[in-house]
Every structure is written in structure tokens, then in C-alpha cells.
Amino acid sequence: MIYPLTRELFSQFWPTFKAIAQAQQTYAYAADITEAEAYHLWCEIPQLSFAWVEHGEVLGCYYLKANAMGPGDHVCNCGYMVSAAARGKGIARQLCLHSQQQALAAGFSAMQFNCVVSTNEVAVTLWQKLGFAIVGTLPKAYRHSDLGLLDCYVMFKTLHQD
Amino acid sequence: MIYPLTRELFSQFWPTFKAIAQAQQTYAYAADITEAEAYHLWCEIPQLSFAWVEHGEVLGCYYLKANAMGPGDHVCNCGYMVSAAARGKGIARQLCLHSQQQALAAGFSAMQFNCVVSTNEVAVTLWQKLGFAIVGTLPKAYRHSDLGLLDCYVMFKTLHQD
């Protein structure tokens, strides 16, 4: 079930968020980001934030916000995270589909991901399956903890009611 | 001469900033952005902000900030504005060259522009002359006040001491 991402649910999810930040392999967050900073980025700045909860456990979450202001505010941006133990079960897919519906309902007409690390094949492939295209490549824009400087993709989808 | 962009200099420049926002043709700011919001975006959030001043008049300004956090914080982002009366005099070029030196001095190794409106030929051509490449195209990501939905370019340059 998907619920609004409250402070309590975010706190439950924080160990996963922290592990993802510490890994320095997919998200552009400082390794030592605090829970308060992460909560601000995912639940206070964004317009909407949701949690995927099963048997009382938060297995994933996402945020949705405008990617730009004024004449660019019809394009939204989302971020998704799924706990390590819950990967491969289609939760990221469900979160992304849910976010596209929420984006349309909120009046957005496109969705943009600004920095998909090129080695994150699971994400790149999933977003492509869901209709996102790679519209840009940022050379060596990410310092991967194992692989060093890596390209990132900008991915984009024009949204429409299916 | 280039000076740090103080609150006083920003206030002097505000009529130009306001006119650029109201035009809705180049920057993704709300048409009704306030001076306080603009000051926050250009002088409080950014790491550095500078003004181009001639004969006591602010003719242009720019900000410089990290474009992402953590493993992406070696890439910076800048924005530049020049007053209508002072265009065509090479001020944007001087501001961009200055910003690249400042970026290197601050430890950045690349510079990224996230949303260059594709019809802004003066800007696109200047950035290309200064070594920036179009690395992405965002389809219909900008609502131009005259021309409707327009593509935007993501432009990128790896910085190096010349």
C-alpha cells in the first residue's frame, strides 16, 4: 500500500536512505547527510512524498516536485528509493507509475530525472521500460565510490493518461 | 569592474532582473518573482555572486553554486544576466570567463547550465564559443511567452586552467 510519507514513516525508512547515501553509487547526496537534511529534501521541499508500506514496514519511497520555476514548472522531478531487501519485487516500478499519475493529477505534463548514474543499469532499464528516454549525458558528473568519475544521464518523459 | 554582488548592488540591478523574469523568454522564474525571492536565489543560496559595474551602474551579474550534492558537487552551475542597454558589449562573455576562474579556484572541475532556452541564440552561441557543449535537449521544457513550448538545452564544460 502507498501512504503519504510522514515524518514517522520517513524515520522508519532512514536506515535505507542513509545506506544509499553512504554507498555513494547512485544518489548525489553527501555520505554524511543527516536525517533532518534528508527529511527536508524528501518531505519538506517536495510537493508530494509517498511511502510503499507492506506489513507495517516501509520498503520504498519517493518524492515529487517541480523541476524548475515559472515557464519550466510544467516539468516535475522525482526521486525513488527501495530498501535493499525489497529490491527485484517491482516496487520501484509501482512507485514510478504512482508518481506519474500523481504528477498528471497535480498538473505536470512531463517528468525529468536530472542525474541517473550511467552504471545504475537497473534504474536506467526500468525508466526506459516505463517510457523515459535518455535526453542528455553529463560527462563525468558523478564520483562513484568504486568506479570513479562516471557519466550521468538526464532522462525525460512526456506524461499522458494511458 | 567586477565586485561581489551585495544587497545594495542587487537592488540596483533588480529592475533588469524583474524585466527578464517578466519577459518569460529566457529564465525559468515566475513572472511575479519578488526582489526578496530573487535575492535569495542569486545571493543567498549560491556560493558566490558577482556584479559587473561601470560608472557606478550595475550592468550585469552572475551567481555560482554547486549543481548537485555529494558525489556530484564537483560540477557547478551559474546564471548570468545583463541589462538590456548593456548587451552586445561582451559583458556576458566577461562574466562567464570570470565565473570559470572562480569555479576553478573554488575547486569545481566542470560547469553545467540546466536550461538554456533553445531560441536564446545569443546565449547558446556565446556558450559554445566559450567551450560549452550541448549535452542534452529537454523537449518542450519551457513555455515561452511568444513562442509557446520550446526545447531547452543542457550545456556543459569541463573546466581547465587556460
mmCIF file of C-alpha atoms in Angstrom:
data_model
loop_
_atom_site.group_PDB
_atom_site.id
_atom_site.type_symbol
_atom_site.label_atom_id
_atom_site.label_comp_id
_atom_site.label_asym_id
_atom_site.label_seq_id
_atom_site.Cartn_x
_atom_site.Cartn_y
_atom_site.Cartn_z
ATOM 1 C CA MET A 1 0.000 0.000 0.000
ATOM 2 C CA ILE A 2 1.092 3.523 -0.725
ATOM 3 C CA TYR A 3 0.762 6.180 2.001
ATOM 4 C CA PRO A 4 1.832 9.802 2.273
ATOM 5 C CA LEU A 5 5.398 9.837 3.588
ATOM 6 C CA THR A 6 5.017 11.181 7.114
ATOM 7 C CA ARG A 7 7.866 12.044 9.475
ATOM 8 C CA GLU A 8 7.307 8.720 11.265
ATOM 9 C CA LEU A 9 7.416 6.671 8.058
ATOM 10 C CA PHE A 10 10.498 8.594 6.913
ATOM 11 C CA SER A 11 12.243 7.812 10.208
ATOM 12 C CA GLN A 12 11.474 4.138 9.665
ATOM 13 C CA PHE A 13 12.974 4.366 6.187
ATOM 14 C CA TRP A 14 16.008 6.417 7.275
ATOM 15 C CA PRO A 15 18.427 3.437 7.664
ATOM 16 C CA THR A 16 17.852 2.598 3.989
ATOM 17 C CA PHE A 17 18.258 6.225 2.917
ATOM 18 C CA LYS A 18 21.439 6.510 4.976
ATOM 19 C CA ALA A 19 22.874 3.316 3.452
ATOM 20 C CA ILE A 20 22.129 4.558 -0.072
ATOM 21 C CA ALA A 21 23.802 7.911 0.666
ATOM 22 C CA GLN A 22 26.798 6.225 2.281
ATOM 23 C CA ALA A 23 27.290 3.890 -0.675
ATOM 24 C CA GLN A 24 27.948 6.905 -2.976
ATOM 25 C CA GLN A 25 26.968 4.886 -6.021
ATOM 26 C CA THR A 26 23.542 6.114 -7.122
ATOM 27 C CA TYR A 27 22.446 9.345 -5.413
ATOM 28 C CA ALA A 28 24.211 12.705 -5.301
ATOM 29 C CA TYR A 29 23.879 13.179 -1.546
ATOM 30 C CA ALA A 30 26.713 13.678 0.912
ATOM 31 C CA ALA A 31 27.745 10.426 2.610
ATOM 32 C CA ASP A 32 27.182 12.087 5.991
ATOM 33 C CA ILE A 33 23.769 13.615 5.211
ATOM 34 C CA THR A 34 21.674 13.846 8.375
ATOM 35 C CA GLU A 35 18.128 12.562 8.809
ATOM 36 C CA ALA A 36 16.914 16.159 9.169
ATOM 37 C CA GLU A 37 18.561 17.210 5.898
ATOM 38 C CA ALA A 38 17.196 14.145 4.104
ATOM 39 C CA TYR A 39 13.703 14.760 5.500
ATOM 40 C CA HIS A 40 13.917 18.355 4.277
ATOM 41 C CA LEU A 41 14.931 17.226 0.771
ATOM 42 C CA TRP A 42 12.326 14.473 0.502
ATOM 43 C CA CYS A 43 9.373 15.682 2.564
ATOM 44 C CA GLU A 44 9.577 19.448 3.036
ATOM 45 C CA ILE A 45 10.830 20.856 -0.276
ATOM 46 C CA PRO A 46 8.795 18.467 -2.494
ATOM 47 C CA GLN A 47 5.158 18.955 -3.321
ATOM 48 C CA LEU A 48 4.329 15.290 -2.594
ATOM 49 C CA SER A 49 6.089 12.337 -0.976
ATOM 50 C CA PHE A 50 4.858 8.751 -0.663
ATOM 51 C CA ALA A 51 5.906 5.538 1.068
ATOM 52 C CA TRP A 52 5.407 1.930 -0.029
ATOM 53 C CA VAL A 53 4.424 0.003 3.097
ATOM 54 C CA GLU A 54 3.985 -3.762 3.475
ATOM 55 C CA HIS A 55 3.127 -5.430 6.808
ATOM 56 C CA GLY A 56 3.930 -2.208 8.614
ATOM 57 C CA GLU A 57 7.358 -1.914 7.021
ATOM 58 C CA VAL A 58 8.447 0.946 4.726
ATOM 59 C CA LEU A 59 10.058 -0.739 1.733
ATOM 60 C CA GLY A 60 10.368 2.250 -0.554
ATOM 61 C CA CYS A 61 9.554 5.897 -1.005
ATOM 62 C CA TYR A 62 9.568 8.734 -3.490
ATOM 63 C CA TYR A 63 9.197 12.490 -3.737
ATOM 64 C CA LEU A 64 7.689 14.649 -6.477
ATOM 65 C CA LYS A 65 8.419 18.338 -7.044
ATOM 66 C CA ALA A 66 8.593 20.893 -9.828
ATOM 67 C CA ASN A 67 11.923 20.641 -11.625
ATOM 68 C CA ALA A 68 12.008 24.351 -12.419
ATOM 69 C CA MET A 69 10.039 27.514 -11.697
ATOM 70 C CA GLY A 70 7.835 29.762 -13.807
ATOM 71 C CA PRO A 71 7.894 28.825 -17.505
ATOM 72 C CA GLY A 72 9.534 25.499 -16.605
ATOM 73 C CA ASP A 73 7.149 24.443 -13.849
ATOM 74 C CA HIS A 74 5.158 22.010 -16.018
ATOM 75 C CA VAL A 75 8.081 19.579 -15.743
ATOM 76 C CA CYS A 76 8.390 17.676 -12.482
ATOM 77 C CA ASN A 77 11.238 15.760 -10.901
ATOM 78 C CA CYS A 78 11.055 12.625 -8.744
ATOM 79 C CA GLY A 79 13.440 10.506 -6.709
ATOM 80 C CA TYR A 80 12.832 6.898 -5.671
ATOM 81 C CA MET A 81 14.467 4.601 -3.145
ATOM 82 C CA VAL A 82 13.773 0.964 -2.291
ATOM 83 C CA SER A 83 15.292 -0.906 0.660
ATOM 84 C CA ALA A 84 17.947 -3.479 -0.266
ATOM 85 C CA ALA A 85 15.878 -6.424 0.990
ATOM 86 C CA ALA A 86 12.875 -5.412 -1.109
ATOM 87 C CA ARG A 87 14.566 -4.972 -4.489
ATOM 88 C CA GLY A 88 13.562 -7.033 -7.520
ATOM 89 C CA LYS A 89 9.908 -7.107 -6.463
ATOM 90 C CA GLY A 90 8.701 -4.350 -8.758
ATOM 91 C CA ILE A 91 8.329 -1.729 -6.044
ATOM 92 C CA ALA A 92 10.308 0.951 -7.908
ATOM 93 C CA ARG A 93 8.095 0.323 -10.920
ATOM 94 C CA GLN A 94 4.949 0.734 -8.815
ATOM 95 C CA LEU A 95 6.316 3.885 -7.219
ATOM 96 C CA CYS A 96 7.176 5.379 -10.611
ATOM 97 C CA LEU A 97 3.753 4.535 -12.070
ATOM 98 C CA HIS A 98 2.087 6.061 -8.999
ATOM 99 C CA SER A 99 4.249 9.179 -9.287
ATOM 100 C CA GLN A 100 3.288 9.663 -12.940
ATOM 101 C CA GLN A 101 -0.394 9.551 -12.028
ATOM 102 C CA GLN A 102 0.168 11.968 -9.156
ATOM 103 C CA ALA A 103 2.152 14.257 -11.458
ATOM 104 C CA LEU A 104 -0.659 14.356 -14.010
ATOM 105 C CA ALA A 105 -3.216 14.977 -11.273
ATOM 106 C CA ALA A 106 -1.089 17.866 -9.991
ATOM 107 C CA GLY A 107 -1.000 19.389 -13.471
ATOM 108 C CA PHE A 108 2.505 18.417 -14.602
ATOM 109 C CA SER A 109 2.931 17.347 -18.225
ATOM 110 C CA ALA A 110 6.440 15.891 -18.137
ATOM 111 C CA MET A 111 8.886 14.249 -15.725
ATOM 112 C CA GLN A 112 12.652 14.684 -15.675
ATOM 113 C CA PHE A 113 15.417 12.821 -13.829
ATOM 114 C CA ASN A 114 18.491 15.052 -13.647
ATOM 115 C CA CYS A 115 21.233 12.642 -12.680
ATOM 116 C CA VAL A 116 20.845 8.914 -13.314
ATOM 117 C CA VAL A 117 24.291 7.384 -12.830
ATOM 118 C CA SER A 118 25.146 5.564 -16.046
ATOM 119 C CA THR A 119 26.227 2.382 -14.251
ATOM 120 C CA ASN A 120 22.866 2.119 -12.457
ATOM 121 C CA GLU A 121 21.576 -0.286 -15.106
ATOM 122 C CA VAL A 122 18.599 -1.469 -13.097
ATOM 123 C CA ALA A 123 17.306 2.091 -12.892
ATOM 124 C CA VAL A 124 18.165 3.083 -16.469
ATOM 125 C CA THR A 125 16.484 -0.035 -17.871
ATOM 126 C CA LEU A 126 13.399 0.346 -15.701
ATOM 127 C CA TRP A 127 12.931 4.006 -16.601
ATOM 128 C CA GLN A 128 13.319 3.175 -20.283
ATOM 129 C CA LYS A 129 10.690 0.419 -19.965
ATOM 130 C CA LEU A 130 8.394 2.983 -18.386
ATOM 131 C CA GLY A 131 8.780 5.339 -21.322
ATOM 132 C CA PHE A 132 11.634 7.591 -20.239
ATOM 133 C CA ALA A 133 14.288 8.491 -22.798
ATOM 134 C CA ILE A 134 17.907 9.442 -22.233
ATOM 135 C CA VAL A 135 17.900 13.035 -23.463
ATOM 136 C CA GLY A 136 21.319 14.046 -22.209
ATOM 137 C CA THR A 137 24.647 12.723 -20.958
ATOM 138 C CA LEU A 138 26.633 14.669 -18.358
ATOM 139 C CA PRO A 139 30.304 13.741 -18.735
ATOM 140 C CA LYS A 140 31.966 12.508 -15.544
ATOM 141 C CA ALA A 141 29.359 14.259 -13.414
ATOM 142 C CA TYR A 142 29.342 11.623 -10.615
ATOM 143 C CA ARG A 143 32.158 10.378 -8.376
ATOM 144 C CA HIS A 144 31.275 6.703 -7.780
ATOM 145 C CA SER A 145 32.856 5.242 -4.643
ATOM 146 C CA ASP A 146 34.240 2.221 -6.536
ATOM 147 C CA LEU A 147 34.353 3.242 -10.186
ATOM 148 C CA GLY A 148 35.474 6.872 -10.004
ATOM 149 C CA LEU A 149 34.153 9.546 -12.350
ATOM 150 C CA LEU A 150 31.088 8.389 -14.263
ATOM 151 C CA ASP A 151 28.721 9.912 -16.782
ATOM 152 C CA CYS A 152 25.148 10.630 -15.704
ATOM 153 C CA TYR A 153 22.046 10.585 -17.821
ATOM 154 C CA VAL A 154 19.267 13.121 -17.951
ATOM 155 C CA MET A 155 16.061 11.146 -18.539
ATOM 156 C CA PHE A 156 12.739 12.620 -19.636
ATOM 157 C CA LYS A 157 9.180 11.532 -20.293
ATOM 158 C CA THR A 158 6.231 13.495 -21.621
ATOM 159 C CA LEU A 159 3.305 12.357 -19.468
ATOM 160 C CA HIS A 160 -0.081 11.307 -20.787
ATOM 161 C CA GLN A 161 -3.084 9.463 -19.423
ATOM 162 C CA ASP A 162 -2.684 5.811 -20.507
ATOM 163 C CA MET B 1 34.935 46.178 -12.776
ATOM 164 C CA ILE B 2 33.617 43.072 -11.086
ATOM 165 C CA TYR B 3 32.513 43.284 -7.455
ATOM 166 C CA PRO B 4 30.840 40.864 -5.075
ATOM 167 C CA LEU B 5 27.083 41.195 -5.558
ATOM 168 C CA THR B 6 25.951 42.874 -2.341
ATOM 169 C CA ARG B 7 22.341 43.513 -1.354
ATOM 170 C CA GLU B 8 22.745 47.137 -2.476
ATOM 171 C CA LEU B 9 24.128 46.215 -5.886
ATOM 172 C CA PHE B 10 21.411 43.591 -6.302
ATOM 173 C CA SER B 11 18.740 46.199 -5.527
ATOM 174 C CA GLN B 12 20.245 48.433 -8.204
ATOM 175 C CA PHE B 13 20.073 45.537 -10.663
ATOM 176 C CA TRP B 14 16.563 44.429 -9.639
ATOM 177 C CA PRO B 15 14.695 46.344 -12.428
ATOM 178 C CA THR B 16 16.688 44.369 -15.022
ATOM 179 C CA PHE B 17 16.114 41.076 -13.198
ATOM 180 C CA LYS B 18 12.399 41.836 -12.936
ATOM 181 C CA ALA B 19 12.154 42.686 -16.644
ATOM 182 C CA ILE B 20 13.916 39.431 -17.593
ATOM 183 C CA ALA B 21 11.565 37.407 -15.353
ATOM 184 C CA GLN B 22 8.503 39.234 -16.679
ATOM 185 C CA ALA B 23 9.505 38.621 -20.302
ATOM 186 C CA GLN B 24 9.245 34.815 -19.757
ATOM 187 C CA GLN B 25 11.588 34.174 -22.654
ATOM 188 C CA THR B 26 14.921 33.091 -21.193
ATOM 189 C CA TYR B 27 14.801 32.321 -17.458
ATOM 190 C CA ALA B 28 12.578 29.837 -15.624
ATOM 191 C CA TYR B 29 11.448 32.258 -12.922
ATOM 192 C CA ALA B 30 7.887 33.211 -12.138
ATOM 193 C CA ALA B 31 6.834 36.462 -13.823
ATOM 194 C CA ASP B 32 5.872 37.836 -10.402
ATOM 195 C CA ILE B 33 9.023 36.811 -8.537
ATOM 196 C CA THR B 34 9.771 39.270 -5.736
ATOM 197 C CA GLU B 35 13.066 41.016 -5.114
ATOM 198 C CA ALA B 36 13.483 39.034 -1.881
ATOM 199 C CA GLU B 37 12.983 35.709 -3.682
ATOM 200 C CA ALA B 38 15.368 36.723 -6.447
ATOM 201 C CA TYR B 39 17.965 37.876 -3.905
ATOM 202 C CA HIS B 40 17.634 34.527 -2.137
ATOM 203 C CA LEU B 41 18.164 32.623 -5.401
ATOM 204 C CA TRP B 42 21.098 34.716 -6.592
ATOM 205 C CA CYS B 43 22.861 35.862 -3.421
ATOM 206 C CA GLU B 44 21.897 33.594 -0.515
ATOM 207 C CA ILE B 45 21.711 30.066 -1.953
ATOM 208 C CA PRO B 46 24.775 30.434 -4.236
ATOM 209 C CA GLN B 47 28.338 30.113 -3.051
ATOM 210 C CA LEU B 48 29.428 33.245 -4.951
ATOM 211 C CA SER B 49 27.714 36.133 -6.743
ATOM 212 C CA PHE B 50 29.311 38.982 -8.671
ATOM 213 C CA ALA B 51 28.232 42.226 -10.319
ATOM 214 C CA TRP B 52 29.672 43.964 -13.375
ATOM 215 C CA VAL B 53 29.749 47.675 -12.541
ATOM 216 C CA GLU B 54 30.623 50.571 -14.857
ATOM 217 C CA HIS B 55 30.468 54.234 -13.771
ATOM 218 C CA GLY B 56 28.571 53.199 -10.660
ATOM 219 C CA GLU B 57 25.942 51.309 -12.635
ATOM 220 C CA VAL B 58 25.320 47.548 -12.349
ATOM 221 C CA LEU B 59 25.193 46.278 -15.939
ATOM 222 C CA GLY B 60 25.246 42.555 -15.264
ATOM 223 C CA CYS B 61 25.577 39.907 -12.618
ATOM 224 C CA TYR B 62 26.011 36.202 -12.086
ATOM 225 C CA TYR B 63 25.828 33.534 -9.394
ATOM 226 C CA LEU B 64 27.850 30.357 -8.945
ATOM 227 C CA LYS B 65 26.786 27.329 -6.910
ATOM 228 C CA ALA B 66 27.221 23.578 -6.799
ATOM 229 C CA ASN B 67 24.854 21.921 -9.263
ATOM 230 C CA ALA B 68 24.459 18.819 -7.106
ATOM 231 C CA MET B 69 25.494 17.498 -3.698
ATOM 232 C CA GLY B 70 27.922 14.828 -2.526
ATOM 233 C CA PRO B 71 29.363 12.803 -5.443
ATOM 234 C CA GLY B 72 28.055 15.440 -7.869
ATOM 235 C CA ASP B 73 29.427 18.517 -6.127
ATOM 236 C CA HIS B 74 32.435 18.944 -8.423
ATOM 237 C CA VAL B 75 30.059 20.318 -11.083
ATOM 238 C CA CYS B 76 28.898 23.888 -10.612
ATOM 239 C CA ASN B 77 26.026 25.862 -12.072
ATOM 240 C CA CYS B 78 25.909 29.551 -12.971
ATOM 241 C CA GLY B 79 23.331 32.058 -14.135
ATOM 242 C CA TYR B 80 24.105 35.351 -15.876
ATOM 243 C CA MET B 81 22.056 38.456 -16.609
ATOM 244 C CA VAL B 82 22.959 41.643 -18.459
ATOM 245 C CA SER B 83 20.805 44.769 -18.580
ATOM 246 C CA ALA B 84 19.127 45.421 -21.939
ATOM 247 C CA ALA B 85 21.043 48.660 -22.552
ATOM 248 C CA ALA B 86 24.399 46.964 -21.991
ATOM 249 C CA ARG B 87 24.014 43.971 -24.300
ATOM 250 C CA GLY B 88 26.349 43.362 -27.226
ATOM 251 C CA LYS B 89 29.342 44.755 -25.341
ATOM 252 C CA GLY B 90 30.859 41.461 -24.296
ATOM 253 C CA ILE B 91 29.776 41.673 -20.659
ATOM 254 C CA ALA B 92 28.198 38.198 -20.562
ATOM 255 C CA ARG B 93 31.431 36.830 -22.012
ATOM 256 C CA GLN B 94 33.483 38.576 -19.324
ATOM 257 C CA LEU B 95 31.135 37.354 -16.604
ATOM 258 C CA CYS B 96 31.335 33.768 -17.861
ATOM 259 C CA LEU B 97 35.136 33.853 -18.097
ATOM 260 C CA HIS B 98 35.296 35.295 -14.573
ATOM 261 C CA SER B 99 32.913 32.614 -13.296
ATOM 262 C CA GLN B 100 35.047 29.837 -14.777
ATOM 263 C CA GLN B 101 38.126 31.154 -12.977
ATOM 264 C CA GLN B 102 36.149 31.484 -9.739
ATOM 265 C CA ALA B 103 34.802 27.947 -10.197
ATOM 266 C CA LEU B 104 38.293 26.512 -10.623
ATOM 267 C CA ALA B 105 39.547 28.472 -7.607
ATOM 268 C CA ALA B 106 36.655 27.086 -5.560
ATOM 269 C CA GLY B 107 37.576 23.539 -6.569
ATOM 270 C CA PHE B 108 34.944 22.824 -9.220
ATOM 271 C CA SER B 109 36.041 20.881 -12.294
ATOM 272 C CA ALA B 110 33.018 21.358 -14.560
ATOM 273 C CA MET B 111 30.173 23.816 -15.184
ATOM 274 C CA GLN B 112 26.626 22.942 -16.207
ATOM 275 C CA PHE B 113 23.729 25.079 -17.450
ATOM 276 C CA ASN B 114 20.486 23.207 -16.854
ATOM 277 C CA CYS B 115 18.005 25.070 -19.000
ATOM 278 C CA VAL B 116 19.188 27.226 -21.907
ATOM 279 C CA VAL B 117 16.096 28.048 -23.952
ATOM 280 C CA SER B 118 16.776 26.832 -27.487
ATOM 281 C CA THR B 119 15.656 30.096 -29.102
ATOM 282 C CA ASN B 120 18.142 32.107 -26.999
ATOM 283 C CA GLU B 121 20.667 32.048 -29.829
ATOM 284 C CA VAL B 122 22.859 34.784 -28.406
ATOM 285 C CA ALA B 123 23.393 32.730 -25.264
ATOM 286 C CA VAL B 124 23.749 29.362 -26.997
ATOM 287 C CA THR B 125 26.307 30.743 -29.465
ATOM 288 C CA LEU B 126 28.290 32.531 -26.759
ATOM 289 C CA TRP B 127 28.453 29.479 -24.508
ATOM 290 C CA GLN B 128 29.563 27.345 -27.442
ATOM 291 C CA LYS B 129 32.315 29.864 -28.288
ATOM 292 C CA LEU B 130 33.436 29.636 -24.662
ATOM 293 C CA GLY B 131 33.762 25.864 -24.862
ATOM 294 C CA PHE B 132 30.372 24.649 -23.626
ATOM 295 C CA ALA B 133 28.714 21.773 -25.478
ATOM 296 C CA ILE B 134 25.039 20.959 -25.782
ATOM 297 C CA VAL B 135 24.914 17.622 -23.926
ATOM 298 C CA GLY B 136 21.155 17.280 -23.708
ATOM 299 C CA THR B 137 17.858 18.533 -25.105
ATOM 300 C CA LEU B 138 14.777 18.758 -22.883
ATOM 301 C CA PRO B 139 11.692 18.515 -25.111
ATOM 302 C CA LYS B 140 9.216 21.359 -24.690
ATOM 303 C CA ALA B 141 10.554 22.123 -21.224
ATOM 304 C CA TYR B 142 9.984 25.910 -21.439
ATOM 305 C CA ARG B 143 6.794 27.913 -22.011
ATOM 306 C CA HIS B 144 7.975 30.972 -23.961
ATOM 307 C CA SER B 145 5.624 33.954 -23.720
ATOM 308 C CA ASP B 146 5.522 34.410 -27.509
ATOM 309 C CA LEU B 147 6.576 31.096 -29.000
ATOM 310 C CA GLY B 148 4.895 28.586 -26.696
ATOM 311 C CA LEU B 149 6.535 25.314 -25.690
ATOM 312 C CA LEU B 150 10.229 25.231 -26.568
ATOM 313 C CA ASP B 151 13.062 22.774 -26.119
ATOM 314 C CA CYS B 152 15.820 23.631 -23.655
ATOM 315 C CA TYR B 153 19.461 22.655 -23.830
ATOM 316 C CA VAL B 154 21.632 21.286 -21.087
ATOM 317 C CA MET B 155 25.120 22.733 -21.690
ATOM 318 C CA PHE B 156 28.321 21.508 -20.076
ATOM 319 C CA LYS B 157 32.014 22.322 -19.949
ATOM 320 C CA THR B 158 34.884 20.540 -18.282
ATOM 321 C CA LEU B 159 36.957 23.329 -16.755
ATOM 322 C CA HIS B 160 40.712 23.658 -17.063
ATOM 323 C CA GLN B 161 43.278 26.383 -16.469
ATOM 324 C CA ASP B 162 43.866 28.016 -19.851
#
